[in-house]
CSV table of C-alpha atoms in Angstrom, one decimal:
chain,number,residue,atom,x,y,z
T,10,ALA,CA,111.7,101.9,80.8
T,11,ASN,CA,115.0,100.9,82.4
T,12,PRO,CA,114.3,98.3,85.1
T,13,THR,CA,117.6,99.1,86.8
T,14,SER,CA,116.1,102.5,87.7
T,15,LEU,CA,113.8,100.7,90.2
T,16,VAL,CA,116.6,100.5,92.7
T,17,HIS,CA,119.2,103.0,91.5
T,18,THR,CA,119.1,106.7,92.6
T,19,SER,CA,120.9,109.7,91.3
T,20,GLU,CA,119.9,112.3,93.9
T,21,GLU,CA,121.7,113.4,97.0
T,22,ILE,CA,118.9,112.3,99.2
T,23,MET,CA,119.1,108.8,97.7
T,24,GLN,CA,115.4,108.2,97.2
T,25,THR,CA,114.3,105.3,95.0
T,26,PRO,CA,111.1,105.4,92.9
T,27,LEU,CA,109.4,103.4,95.6
T,28,ILE,CA,110.2,106.0,98.2
T,29,HIS,CA,109.1,108.8,95.8
T,30,ALA,CA,105.7,107.1,95.4
T,31,TYR,CA,105.1,107.4,99.2
T,32,CYS,CA,107.1,110.4,100.4
T,33,SER,CA,104.4,113.0,99.8
T,34,GLU,CA,101.2,113.3,101.9
T,35,PHE,CA,99.4,114.2,98.7
T,36,SER,CA,100.6,111.3,96.5
T,37,ALA,CA,100.9,108.4,99.1
T,38,PRO,CA,97.1,108.0,99.6
T,39,LEU,CA,96.6,107.9,95.9
T,40,GLN,CA,99.0,105.0,95.3
T,41,SER,CA,97.3,101.7,94.7
T,42,ALA,CA,98.5,98.2,95.7
T,43,GLU,CA,99.0,97.7,91.9
T,44,THR,CA,101.5,100.5,91.9
T,45,LEU,CA,103.4,98.9,94.6
T,46,GLU,CA,103.3,95.5,92.8
T,47,ILE,CA,104.8,97.2,89.7
T,48,LEU,CA,107.6,98.9,91.7
T,49,MET,CA,108.5,95.6,93.4
T,50,ALA,CA,108.5,93.5,90.2
T,51,ALA,CA,111.5,91.5,89.1
T,52,TYR,CA,113.0,92.1,85.7
T,53,LEU,CA,115.7,90.6,83.5
T,54,THR,CA,117.5,93.6,82.0
T,55,SER,CA,118.7,93.8,78.5
T,56,ARG,CA,122.2,94.7,79.7
T,57,HIS,CA,124.3,91.5,80.1
T,58,GLY,CA,121.2,89.5,81.3
T,59,THR,CA,121.3,91.1,84.8
T,60,TYR,CA,118.4,90.2,87.0
T,61,MET,CA,116.9,93.1,88.9
T,62,ASP,CA,114.6,92.6,91.8
T,63,GLY,CA,112.4,95.6,92.7
T,64,ARG,CA,112.0,94.2,96.2
T,65,LEU,CA,115.5,95.4,96.9
T,66,ALA,CA,114.0,98.9,97.1
T,67,LEU,CA,112.0,97.8,100.2
T,68,LYS,CA,115.3,97.3,102.0
T,69,MET,CA,116.8,100.6,101.0
T,70,GLU,CA,116.7,103.6,103.2
T,71,ASP,CA,117.2,107.2,102.0
T,72,ALA,CA,119.6,109.8,103.3
T,73,ASN,CA,117.0,110.8,105.9
T,74,GLY,CA,117.2,107.3,107.4
T,75,LYS,CA,113.7,106.2,106.4
T,76,PHE,CA,112.5,103.2,104.5
T,77,PRO,CA,109.6,103.2,102.0
T,78,VAL,CA,107.3,101.6,104.5
T,79,HIS,CA,107.9,104.5,107.0
T,80,TYR,CA,106.8,107.0,104.3
T,81,ALA,CA,103.8,104.9,103.4
T,82,CYS,CA,102.7,104.8,107.1
T,83,GLN,CA,103.6,108.5,107.8
T,84,ASN,CA,101.7,109.8,104.8
T,85,GLN,CA,98.7,107.5,105.3
T,86,ALA,CA,98.8,105.2,102.3
T,87,SER,CA,95.9,102.8,102.0
T,88,PHE,CA,95.6,99.8,104.3
T,89,GLU,CA,95.9,97.5,101.3
T,90,THR,CA,99.2,99.1,100.4
T,91,ILE,CA,100.7,98.8,103.9
T,92,LYS,CA,99.4,95.2,104.1
T,93,LEU,CA,101.2,94.4,100.8
T,94,PHE,CA,104.5,95.9,102.1
T,95,VAL,CA,104.3,93.5,105.0
T,96,GLU,CA,103.2,90.5,102.9
T,97,LYS,CA,106.0,91.0,100.4
T,98,PHE,CA,108.7,91.6,103.0
T,99,ASN,CA,107.5,91.1,106.5
T,100,ARG,CA,110.8,92.3,108.1
T,101,CYS,CA,110.0,95.9,106.9
T,102,ALA,CA,107.6,96.1,109.8
T,103,ILE,CA,110.5,96.1,112.3
T,104,TYR,CA,112.8,98.4,110.4
T,105,GLN,CA,113.7,101.4,112.5
T,106,ASN,CA,114.1,104.9,111.0
T,107,ALA,CA,116.9,107.3,112.0
T,108,ASP,CA,114.9,108.3,115.1
T,109,GLY,CA,114.4,104.7,116.1
T,110,ASP,CA,110.7,104.6,115.3
T,111,LEU,CA,109.0,101.6,113.7
T,112,PRO,CA,106.5,102.2,110.9
T,113,LEU,CA,103.8,101.4,113.4
T,114,HIS,CA,104.6,104.5,115.4
T,115,SER,CA,103.5,106.7,112.4
T,116,LEU,CA,100.2,104.8,112.2
T,117,LEU,CA,99.5,105.1,115.9
T,118,SER,CA,100.2,108.8,116.2
T,119,VAL,CA,97.3,110.8,117.6
T,120,GLU,CA,96.7,113.0,114.6
T,121,HIS,CA,96.4,110.0,112.2
T,122,LEU,CA,94.1,108.0,114.4
T,123,PHE,CA,91.5,110.2,115.9
T,124,VAL,CA,91.7,113.8,114.5
T,125,PRO,CA,89.9,114.4,111.2
T,126,SER,CA,91.6,116.9,109.0
T,127,GLU,CA,90.2,120.4,108.4
T,128,SER,CA,89.0,119.4,104.9
T,129,GLY,CA,87.1,116.4,106.2
T,130,LEU,CA,89.4,114.0,104.4
T,131,VAL,CA,90.9,111.2,106.5
T,132,ARG,CA,93.2,109.0,104.4
T,133,GLY,CA,93.2,105.2,104.1
T,134,ALA,CA,95.5,104.3,107.0
T,135,SER,CA,93.5,106.2,109.5
T,136,LEU,CA,91.6,104.0,112.0
T,137,ALA,CA,89.2,106.8,112.5
T,138,LYS,CA,87.9,106.6,109.0
T,139,PRO,CA,89.8,103.9,106.9
T,140,LEU,CA,87.6,104.3,103.8
T,141,GLY,CA,88.5,108.0,103.1
T,142,LEU,CA,86.0,110.8,102.9
T,143,LEU,CA,83.7,111.7,105.7
T,144,SER,CA,80.0,111.9,104.8
T,145,GLU,CA,78.2,115.2,105.1
T,146,GLU,CA,76.5,113.9,108.3
T,147,GLU,CA,79.9,113.1,109.8
T,148,VAL,CA,81.3,116.5,108.9
T,149,ALA,CA,78.2,118.2,110.5
T,150,ARG,CA,78.5,116.1,113.6
T,151,HIS,CA,82.2,117.0,113.8
T,152,LYS,CA,81.4,120.8,113.6
T,153,GLN,CA,78.8,120.4,116.3
T,154,VAL,CA,81.4,118.7,118.6
T,155,GLU,CA,83.8,121.6,117.9
T,156,GLU,CA,81.2,124.1,118.8
T,157,ILE,CA,80.4,122.3,122.1
T,158,LEU,CA,84.1,122.1,122.9
T,159,LYS,CA,84.4,125.9,122.5
T,160,LEU,CA,81.8,126.5,125.3
């Protein structure tokens, strides 16, 4: 693998591999802290002894004006992953996207905090259920609450 590809992009939307790992609501919850560690690793390339630091990708926004940590928070990556973002580069917590929002704004949105999804799956960053799947009992209780609310 070419380590320089960790921070270089060839697309019009300028997304690095780090952004690609978290830009989908389907793939972001599946990314482990180990994946983030690999994407942020530093390498000495074979070309002219250039030193490439994967942490540069933490500081790179895409053409939409979002940083990798914004995508991780928006798409409910695991708590361990978001914690690692901040531990490795704590300034990323105060990066604003093109709309002026901090990563925290995505975490604190109403749909991520308190509303379980239709499938019963609430991903890792959710404070409503940080560990993932709802139990059968919780799903049944949620259905009872919905029926009561219909009355």
